[in-house]
Short mmCIF file of C-alpha atoms and ligand atoms in Angstrom, two decimals:
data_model
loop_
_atom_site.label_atom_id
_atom_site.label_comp_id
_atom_site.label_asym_id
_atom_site.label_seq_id
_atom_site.Cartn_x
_atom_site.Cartn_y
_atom_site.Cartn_z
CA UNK A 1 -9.13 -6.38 -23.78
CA UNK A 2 -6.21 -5.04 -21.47
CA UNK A 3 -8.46 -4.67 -18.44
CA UNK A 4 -5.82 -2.18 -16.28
CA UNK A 5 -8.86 -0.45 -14.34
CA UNK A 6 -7.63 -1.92 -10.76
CA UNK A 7 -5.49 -4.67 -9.18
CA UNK A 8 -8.75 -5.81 -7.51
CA UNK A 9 -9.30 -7.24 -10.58
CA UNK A 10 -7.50 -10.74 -10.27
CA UNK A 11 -9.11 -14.27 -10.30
CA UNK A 12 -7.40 -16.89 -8.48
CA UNK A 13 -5.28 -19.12 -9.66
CA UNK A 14 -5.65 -22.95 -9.95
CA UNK A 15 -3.40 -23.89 -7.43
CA UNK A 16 -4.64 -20.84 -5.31
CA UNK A 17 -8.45 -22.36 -5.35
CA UNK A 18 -6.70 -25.91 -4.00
CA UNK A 19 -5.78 -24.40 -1.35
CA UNK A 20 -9.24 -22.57 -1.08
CA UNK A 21 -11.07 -26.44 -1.30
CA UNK A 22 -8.26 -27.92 0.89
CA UNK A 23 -8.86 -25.34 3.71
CA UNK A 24 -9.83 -26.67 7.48
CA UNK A 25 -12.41 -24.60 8.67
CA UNK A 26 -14.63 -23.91 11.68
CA UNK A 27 -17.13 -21.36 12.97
CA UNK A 28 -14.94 -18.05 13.23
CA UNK A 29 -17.50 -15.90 15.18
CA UNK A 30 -18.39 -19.19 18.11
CA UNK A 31 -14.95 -20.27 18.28
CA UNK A 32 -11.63 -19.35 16.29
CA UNK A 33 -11.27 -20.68 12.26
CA UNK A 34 -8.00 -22.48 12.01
CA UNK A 35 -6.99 -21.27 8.52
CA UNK A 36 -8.04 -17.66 9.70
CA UNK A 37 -5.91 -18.14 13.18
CA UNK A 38 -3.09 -19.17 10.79
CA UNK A 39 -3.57 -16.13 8.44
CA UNK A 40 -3.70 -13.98 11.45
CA UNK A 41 -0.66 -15.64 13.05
CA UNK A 42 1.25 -15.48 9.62
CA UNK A 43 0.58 -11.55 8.98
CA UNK A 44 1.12 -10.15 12.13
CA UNK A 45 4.61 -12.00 12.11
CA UNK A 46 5.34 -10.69 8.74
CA UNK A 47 4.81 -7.17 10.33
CA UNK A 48 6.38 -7.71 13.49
CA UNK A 49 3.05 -6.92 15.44
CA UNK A 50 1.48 -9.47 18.11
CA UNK A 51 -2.09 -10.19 16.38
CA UNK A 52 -4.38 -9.49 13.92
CA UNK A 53 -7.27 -9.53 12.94
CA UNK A 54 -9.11 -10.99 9.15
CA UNK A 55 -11.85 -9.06 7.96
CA UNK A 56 -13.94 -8.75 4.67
CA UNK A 57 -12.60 -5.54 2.98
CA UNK A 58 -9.95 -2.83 3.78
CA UNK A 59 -12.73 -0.04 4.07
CA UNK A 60 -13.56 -2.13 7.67
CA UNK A 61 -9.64 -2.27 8.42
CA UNK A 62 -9.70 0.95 8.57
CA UNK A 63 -13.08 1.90 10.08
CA UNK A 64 -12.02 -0.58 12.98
CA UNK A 65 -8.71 1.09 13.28
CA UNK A 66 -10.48 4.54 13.70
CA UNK A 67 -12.82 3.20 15.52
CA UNK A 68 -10.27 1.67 17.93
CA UNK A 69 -7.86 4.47 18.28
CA UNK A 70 -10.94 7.34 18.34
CA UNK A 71 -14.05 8.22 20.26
CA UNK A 72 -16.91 10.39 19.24
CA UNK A 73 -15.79 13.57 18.79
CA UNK A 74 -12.51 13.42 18.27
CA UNK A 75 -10.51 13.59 15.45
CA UNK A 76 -7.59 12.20 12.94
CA UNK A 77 -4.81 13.84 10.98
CA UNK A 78 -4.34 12.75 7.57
CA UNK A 79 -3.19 13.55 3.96
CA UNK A 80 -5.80 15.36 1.96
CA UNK A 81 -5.90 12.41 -1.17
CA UNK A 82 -6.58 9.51 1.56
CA UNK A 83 -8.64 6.70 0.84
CA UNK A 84 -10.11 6.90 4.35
CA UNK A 85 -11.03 10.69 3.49
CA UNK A 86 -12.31 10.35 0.29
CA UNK A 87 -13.47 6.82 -0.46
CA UNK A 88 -14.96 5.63 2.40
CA UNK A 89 -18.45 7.84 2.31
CA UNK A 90 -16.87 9.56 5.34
CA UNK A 91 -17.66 6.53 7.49
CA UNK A 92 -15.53 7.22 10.04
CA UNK A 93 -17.95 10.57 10.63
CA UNK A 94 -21.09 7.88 9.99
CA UNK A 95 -19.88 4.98 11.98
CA UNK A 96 -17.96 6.67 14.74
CA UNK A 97 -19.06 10.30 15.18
CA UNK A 98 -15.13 11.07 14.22
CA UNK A 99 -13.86 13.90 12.51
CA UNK A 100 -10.75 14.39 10.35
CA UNK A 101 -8.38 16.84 9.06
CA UNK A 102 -6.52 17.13 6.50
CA UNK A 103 -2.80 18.42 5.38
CA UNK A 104 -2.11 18.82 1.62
CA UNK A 105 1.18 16.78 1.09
CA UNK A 106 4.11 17.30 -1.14
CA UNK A 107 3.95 14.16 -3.74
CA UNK A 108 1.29 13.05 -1.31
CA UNK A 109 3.55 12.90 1.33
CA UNK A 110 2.99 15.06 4.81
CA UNK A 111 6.10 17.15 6.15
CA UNK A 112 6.18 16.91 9.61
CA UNK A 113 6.53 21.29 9.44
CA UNK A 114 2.90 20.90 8.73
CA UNK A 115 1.61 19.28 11.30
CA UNK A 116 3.92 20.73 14.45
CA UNK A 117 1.58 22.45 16.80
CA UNK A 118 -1.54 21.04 15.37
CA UNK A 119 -2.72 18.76 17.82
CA UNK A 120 -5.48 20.33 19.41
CA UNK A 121 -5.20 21.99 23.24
CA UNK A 122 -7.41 19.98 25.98
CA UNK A 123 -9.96 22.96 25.70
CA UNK A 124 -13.96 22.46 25.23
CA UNK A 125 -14.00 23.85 21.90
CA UNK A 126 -11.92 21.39 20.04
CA UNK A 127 -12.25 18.19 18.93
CA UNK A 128 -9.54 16.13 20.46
CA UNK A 129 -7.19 15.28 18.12
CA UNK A 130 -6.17 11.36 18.80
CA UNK A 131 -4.54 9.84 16.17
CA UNK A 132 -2.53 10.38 12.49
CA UNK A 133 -3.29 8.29 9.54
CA UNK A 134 -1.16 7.69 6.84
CA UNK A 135 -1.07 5.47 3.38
CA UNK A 136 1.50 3.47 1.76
CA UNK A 137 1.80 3.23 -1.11
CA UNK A 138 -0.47 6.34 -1.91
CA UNK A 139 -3.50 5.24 -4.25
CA UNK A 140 -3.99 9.14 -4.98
CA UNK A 141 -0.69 9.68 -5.17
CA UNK A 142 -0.06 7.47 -8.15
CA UNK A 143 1.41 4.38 -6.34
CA UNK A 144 4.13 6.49 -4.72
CA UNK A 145 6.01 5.03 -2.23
CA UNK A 146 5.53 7.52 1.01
CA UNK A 147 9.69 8.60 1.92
CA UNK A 148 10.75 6.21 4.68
CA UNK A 149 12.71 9.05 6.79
CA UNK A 150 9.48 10.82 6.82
CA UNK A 151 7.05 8.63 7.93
CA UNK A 152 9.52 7.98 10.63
CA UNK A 153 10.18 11.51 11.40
CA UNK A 154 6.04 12.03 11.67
CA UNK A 155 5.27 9.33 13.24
CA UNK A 156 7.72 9.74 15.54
CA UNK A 157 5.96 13.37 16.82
CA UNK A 158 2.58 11.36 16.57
CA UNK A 159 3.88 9.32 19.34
CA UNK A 160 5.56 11.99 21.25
CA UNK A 161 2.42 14.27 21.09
CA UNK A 162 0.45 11.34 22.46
CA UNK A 163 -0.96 10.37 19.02
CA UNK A 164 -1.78 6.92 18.10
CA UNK A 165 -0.55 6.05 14.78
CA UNK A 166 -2.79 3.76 11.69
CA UNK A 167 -1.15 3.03 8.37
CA UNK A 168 -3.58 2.34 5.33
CA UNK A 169 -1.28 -0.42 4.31
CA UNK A 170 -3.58 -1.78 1.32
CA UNK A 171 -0.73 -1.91 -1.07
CA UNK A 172 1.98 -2.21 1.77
CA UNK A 173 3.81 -4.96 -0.08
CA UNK A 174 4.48 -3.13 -3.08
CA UNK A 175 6.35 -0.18 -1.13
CA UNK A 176 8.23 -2.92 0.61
CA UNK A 177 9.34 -4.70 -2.63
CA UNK A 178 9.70 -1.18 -4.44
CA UNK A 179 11.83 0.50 -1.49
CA UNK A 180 13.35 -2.81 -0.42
CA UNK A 181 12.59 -1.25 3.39
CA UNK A 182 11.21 -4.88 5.47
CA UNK A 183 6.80 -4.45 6.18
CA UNK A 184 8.32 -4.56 9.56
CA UNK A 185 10.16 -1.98 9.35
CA UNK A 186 7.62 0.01 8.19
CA UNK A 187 4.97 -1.20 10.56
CA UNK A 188 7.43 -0.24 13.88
CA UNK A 189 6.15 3.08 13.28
CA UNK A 190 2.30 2.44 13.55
CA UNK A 191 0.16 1.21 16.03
CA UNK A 192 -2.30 -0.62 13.63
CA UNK A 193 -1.72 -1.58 9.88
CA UNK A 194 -4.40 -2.40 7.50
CA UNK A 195 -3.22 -4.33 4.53
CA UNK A 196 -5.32 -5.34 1.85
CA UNK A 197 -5.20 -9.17 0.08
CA UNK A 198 -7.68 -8.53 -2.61
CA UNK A 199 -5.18 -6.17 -4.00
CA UNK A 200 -1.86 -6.87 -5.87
CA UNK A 201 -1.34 -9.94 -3.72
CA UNK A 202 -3.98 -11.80 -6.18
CA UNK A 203 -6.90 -13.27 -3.10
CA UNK A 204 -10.20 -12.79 -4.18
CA UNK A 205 -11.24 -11.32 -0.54
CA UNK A 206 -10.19 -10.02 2.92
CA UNK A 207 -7.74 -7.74 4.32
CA UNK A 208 -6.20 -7.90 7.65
CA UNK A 209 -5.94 -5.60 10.62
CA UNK A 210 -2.30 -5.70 12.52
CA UNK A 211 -1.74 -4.64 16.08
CA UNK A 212 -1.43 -5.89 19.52
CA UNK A 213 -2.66 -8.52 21.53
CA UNK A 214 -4.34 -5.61 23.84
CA UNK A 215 -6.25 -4.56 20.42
CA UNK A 216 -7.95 -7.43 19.67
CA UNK A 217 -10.69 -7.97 21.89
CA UNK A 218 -11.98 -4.61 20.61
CA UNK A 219 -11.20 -5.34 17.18
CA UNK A 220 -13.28 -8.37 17.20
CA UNK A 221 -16.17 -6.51 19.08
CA UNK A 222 -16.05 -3.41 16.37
CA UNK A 223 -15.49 -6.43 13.81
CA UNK A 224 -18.59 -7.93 14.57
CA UNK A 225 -21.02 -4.31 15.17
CA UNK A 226 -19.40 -3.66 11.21
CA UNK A 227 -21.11 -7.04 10.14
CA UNK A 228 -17.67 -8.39 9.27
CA UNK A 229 -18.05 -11.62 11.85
CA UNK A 230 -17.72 -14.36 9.24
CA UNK A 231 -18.35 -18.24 9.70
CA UNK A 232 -16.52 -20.38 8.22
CA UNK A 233 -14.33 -17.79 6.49
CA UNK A 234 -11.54 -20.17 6.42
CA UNK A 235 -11.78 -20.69 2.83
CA UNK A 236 -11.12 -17.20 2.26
CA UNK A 237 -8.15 -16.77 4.71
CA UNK A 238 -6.76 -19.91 2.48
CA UNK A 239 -6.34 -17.78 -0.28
CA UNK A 240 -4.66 -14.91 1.81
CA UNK A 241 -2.53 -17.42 3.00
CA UNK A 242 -1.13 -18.19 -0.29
CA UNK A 243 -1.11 -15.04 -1.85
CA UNK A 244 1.58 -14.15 1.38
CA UNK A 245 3.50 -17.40 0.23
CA UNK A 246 3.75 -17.08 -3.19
CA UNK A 247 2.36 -13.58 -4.72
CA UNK A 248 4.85 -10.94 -2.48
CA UNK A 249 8.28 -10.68 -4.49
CA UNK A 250 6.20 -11.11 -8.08
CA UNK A 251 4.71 -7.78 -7.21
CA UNK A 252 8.13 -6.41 -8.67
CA UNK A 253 7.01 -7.78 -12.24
CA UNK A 254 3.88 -5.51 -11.94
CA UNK A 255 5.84 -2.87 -10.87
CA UNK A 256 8.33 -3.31 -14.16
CA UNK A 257 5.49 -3.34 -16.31
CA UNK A 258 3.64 -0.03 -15.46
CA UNK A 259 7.40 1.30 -16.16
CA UNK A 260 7.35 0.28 -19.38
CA UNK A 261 3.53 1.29 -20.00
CA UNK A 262 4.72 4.60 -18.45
CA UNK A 263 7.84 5.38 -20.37
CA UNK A 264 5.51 5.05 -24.14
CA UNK A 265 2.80 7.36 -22.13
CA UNK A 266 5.78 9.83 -21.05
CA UNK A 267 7.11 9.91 -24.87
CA UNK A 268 3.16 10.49 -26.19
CA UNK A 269 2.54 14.18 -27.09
CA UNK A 270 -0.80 15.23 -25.10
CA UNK A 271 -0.44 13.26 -22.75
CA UNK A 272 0.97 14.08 -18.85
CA UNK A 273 3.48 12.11 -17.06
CA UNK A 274 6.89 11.94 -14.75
CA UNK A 275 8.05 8.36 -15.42
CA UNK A 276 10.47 8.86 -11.92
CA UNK A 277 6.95 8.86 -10.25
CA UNK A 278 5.78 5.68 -11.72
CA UNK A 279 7.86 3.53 -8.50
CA UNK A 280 4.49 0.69 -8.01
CA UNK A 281 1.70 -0.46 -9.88
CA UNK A 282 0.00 2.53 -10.29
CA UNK A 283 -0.07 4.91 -13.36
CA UNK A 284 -1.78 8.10 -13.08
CA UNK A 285 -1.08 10.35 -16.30
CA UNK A 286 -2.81 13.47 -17.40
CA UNK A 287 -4.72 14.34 -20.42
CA UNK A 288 -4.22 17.58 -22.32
CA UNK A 289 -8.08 19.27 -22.42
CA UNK A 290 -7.97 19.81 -26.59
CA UNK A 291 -7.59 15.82 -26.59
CA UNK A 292 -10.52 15.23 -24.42
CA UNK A 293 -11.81 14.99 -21.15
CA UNK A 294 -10.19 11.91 -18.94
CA UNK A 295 -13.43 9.93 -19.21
CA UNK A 296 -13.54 10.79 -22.90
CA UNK A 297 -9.98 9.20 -23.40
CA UNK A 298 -11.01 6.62 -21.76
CA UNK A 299 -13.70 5.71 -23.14
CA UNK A 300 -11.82 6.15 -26.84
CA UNK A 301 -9.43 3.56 -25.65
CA UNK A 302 -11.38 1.12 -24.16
CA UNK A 303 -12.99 1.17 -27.74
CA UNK A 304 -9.05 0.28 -29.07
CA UNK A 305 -8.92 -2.65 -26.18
CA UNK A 306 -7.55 -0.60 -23.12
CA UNK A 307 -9.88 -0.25 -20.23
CA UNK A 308 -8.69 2.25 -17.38
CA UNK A 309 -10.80 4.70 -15.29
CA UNK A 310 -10.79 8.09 -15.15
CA UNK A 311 -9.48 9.23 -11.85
CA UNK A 312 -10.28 13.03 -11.98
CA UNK A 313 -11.50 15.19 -14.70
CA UNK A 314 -8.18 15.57 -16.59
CA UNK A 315 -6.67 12.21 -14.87
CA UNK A 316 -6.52 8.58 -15.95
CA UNK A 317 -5.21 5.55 -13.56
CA UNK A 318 -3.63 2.56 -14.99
CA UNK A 319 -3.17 -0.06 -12.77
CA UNK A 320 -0.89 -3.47 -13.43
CA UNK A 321 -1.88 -6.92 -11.70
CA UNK A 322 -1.21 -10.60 -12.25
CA UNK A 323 -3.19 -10.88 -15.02
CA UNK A 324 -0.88 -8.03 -16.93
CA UNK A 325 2.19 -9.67 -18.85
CA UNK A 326 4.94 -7.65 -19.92
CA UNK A 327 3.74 -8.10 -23.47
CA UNK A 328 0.01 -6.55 -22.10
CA UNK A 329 2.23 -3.83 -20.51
CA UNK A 330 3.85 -2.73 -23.99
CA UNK A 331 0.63 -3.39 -25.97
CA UNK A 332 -1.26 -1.32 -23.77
CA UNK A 333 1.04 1.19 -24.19
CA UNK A 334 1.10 1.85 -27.88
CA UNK A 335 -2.48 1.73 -27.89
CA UNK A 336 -2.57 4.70 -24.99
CA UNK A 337 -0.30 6.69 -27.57
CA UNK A 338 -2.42 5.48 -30.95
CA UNK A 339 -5.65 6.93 -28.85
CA UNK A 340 -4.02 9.86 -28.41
CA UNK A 341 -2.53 10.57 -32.02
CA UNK A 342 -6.24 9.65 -33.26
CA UNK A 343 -7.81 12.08 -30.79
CA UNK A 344 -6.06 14.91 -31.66
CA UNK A 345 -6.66 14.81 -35.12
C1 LIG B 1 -8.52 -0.63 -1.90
C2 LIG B 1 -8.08 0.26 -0.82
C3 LIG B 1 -8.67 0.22 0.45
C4 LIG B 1 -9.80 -0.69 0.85
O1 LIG B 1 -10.62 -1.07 -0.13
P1 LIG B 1 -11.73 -2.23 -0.01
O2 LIG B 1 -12.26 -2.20 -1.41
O3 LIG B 1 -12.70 -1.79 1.00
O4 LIG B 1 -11.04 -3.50 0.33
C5 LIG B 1 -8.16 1.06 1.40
N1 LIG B 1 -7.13 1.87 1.15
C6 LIG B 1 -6.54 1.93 -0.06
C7 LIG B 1 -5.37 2.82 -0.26
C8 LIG B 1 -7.00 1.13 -1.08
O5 LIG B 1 -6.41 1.20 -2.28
#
């Protein structure tokens, strides 16, 4: 089975469990966790920021950061295919009494045209509009990496409009190694950054949440009210660790390999795709209705030995990882076209 369904999917590596078993660890909620200090440290340098802060999942990176930047009853700005809008349950509305709107982007990218003269007037009608989220690369979007001279250009007005700025940062790396652009170059233009090590970076758990120094007291308090105060979580940061030391620059190979899954998907009659827009990990192609619905194709080719998810009713998402070889990749791919051919007849 070609399991392409996510790039949460990875089990760690031999050497990556050494360092797991080797870690030195301590009680992270009474006093600070060594490994995890070193994580932190080792992050927040990679994205130019002063501290950080390791927590279970990137859901709570992001509730924290909304929860940080927001109080009850305001409200953040963000692009309508979000994770934090549409795969979080809406906590930031259940955790935080926060509300959000959002801006249809352009290849899931915001124009800053859009959101000029949207921050709410100091009036007691509105909800006070505090803060603009943004995500890179865009799950939603298919992977895509979000234009740099945008982001800059809208966070930018953020700042100027008093906004505070939060990037959703769970597949950070693989815009970085796609666009070449530094993760600190990228993070100069937000206040917080979530990024995610459970994703293509190949840990098992955790994700961190970047800022400053000033932000982490706060952090650690929301931290701990989320239930995300962990012991001796040390062993888990060990694995973080070394997916930042050794899993960043292969991300490229994943990022070659939904190309050439793409490019047989892009050639397959009935089936939906731009290869251009394939830049990450991501795939997210488009059946043609007298084929099937997207779960229906799926299904079918799980049957033939490819297992993706359908992502809307006409979408499917193929995602590479570490466990995806090149040889998966072009497998995968002629059995996305054979499913097709056999579904149409
Ligand atoms: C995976 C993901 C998250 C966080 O997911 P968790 O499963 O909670 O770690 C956040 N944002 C994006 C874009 C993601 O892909």
């Amino acid at each position: 089975m070609i399991d392409l369904r996510s790039d949460t999917l990875t089990r760690p590596c031999s050497d990556m469990r050494q360092a797991m078993m080797d870690a030195e660890v301590n009680d992270d909620v009474i006093d600070v966790d060594p490994t995890v200090a070193r994580l932190q440290s080792k992050i927040a340098e990679l994205l130019g920021k002063e501290a950080a802060m390791f927590m279970p999942s990137g859901t709570m990176t992001n509730q924290v950061a909304v929860r940080l930047h927001c109080r009850p009853g305001d409200e953040f700005l963000c692009e309508a295919g979000c994770h934090i809008y549409n795969y979080e349950q809406g906590a930031f509305a259940q955790l935080s009494g926060v509300a959000a709107r959002t801006f249809q982007g352009t290849n899931s990218s915001i124009d800053l045209s859009q959101l000029l003269n949207q921050v709410h007037p100091d009036n007691e009608h509105a909800t006070q509009t505090r803060l603009l989220c943004l995500e890179n690369t865009h799950n939603k979007g298919g992977g895509v990496v979000l234009p740099y001279d945008s982001v800059a250009e809208t966070c930018h007005w953020a700042r100027e409009s008093g906004l505070n700025t939060h990037l959703d940062g769970a597949r950070l790396f693989n815009a970085v190694v796609a666009s070449k652009i530094s993760a600190n170059q990228w993070a100069q233009h937000f206040d917080t950054i979530s990024i995610c090590f459970s994703k293509g970076l190949g840990a098992p758990v955790g994700s961190a949440l970047v800022g400053d120094e000033s932000m982490i007291y706060q952090m650690r308090r929301h931290r701990k009210l989320f239930g995300g105060g962990m012991r001796q979580s040390g062993f888990l940061a060990a694995a973080a660790l070394f997916s930042l030391e050794n899993n960043i620059p292969r991300l490229a190979e994943d990022h070659q390999n939904a190309k050439k899954i793409a490019q047989i998907v892009s050639q397959t009659d009935g089936l939906q795709l731009d290869v251009a827009k394939v830049e990450t990990n991501i795939i997210v192609f488009g059946v043609s209705p007298e084929i099937g619905t997207a779960a229906e194709f799926c299904e079918a080719a799980k049957a033939a030995g490819v297992w993706m998810f359908p992502f809307s009713h006409q979408d499917v998402r193929a995602v590479t990882h570490l466990h995806i070889t090149p040889e998966d990749a072009i497998a995968a791919g002629e059995i996305i076209a054979q499913v097709t051919r056999d579904l149409k007849k």
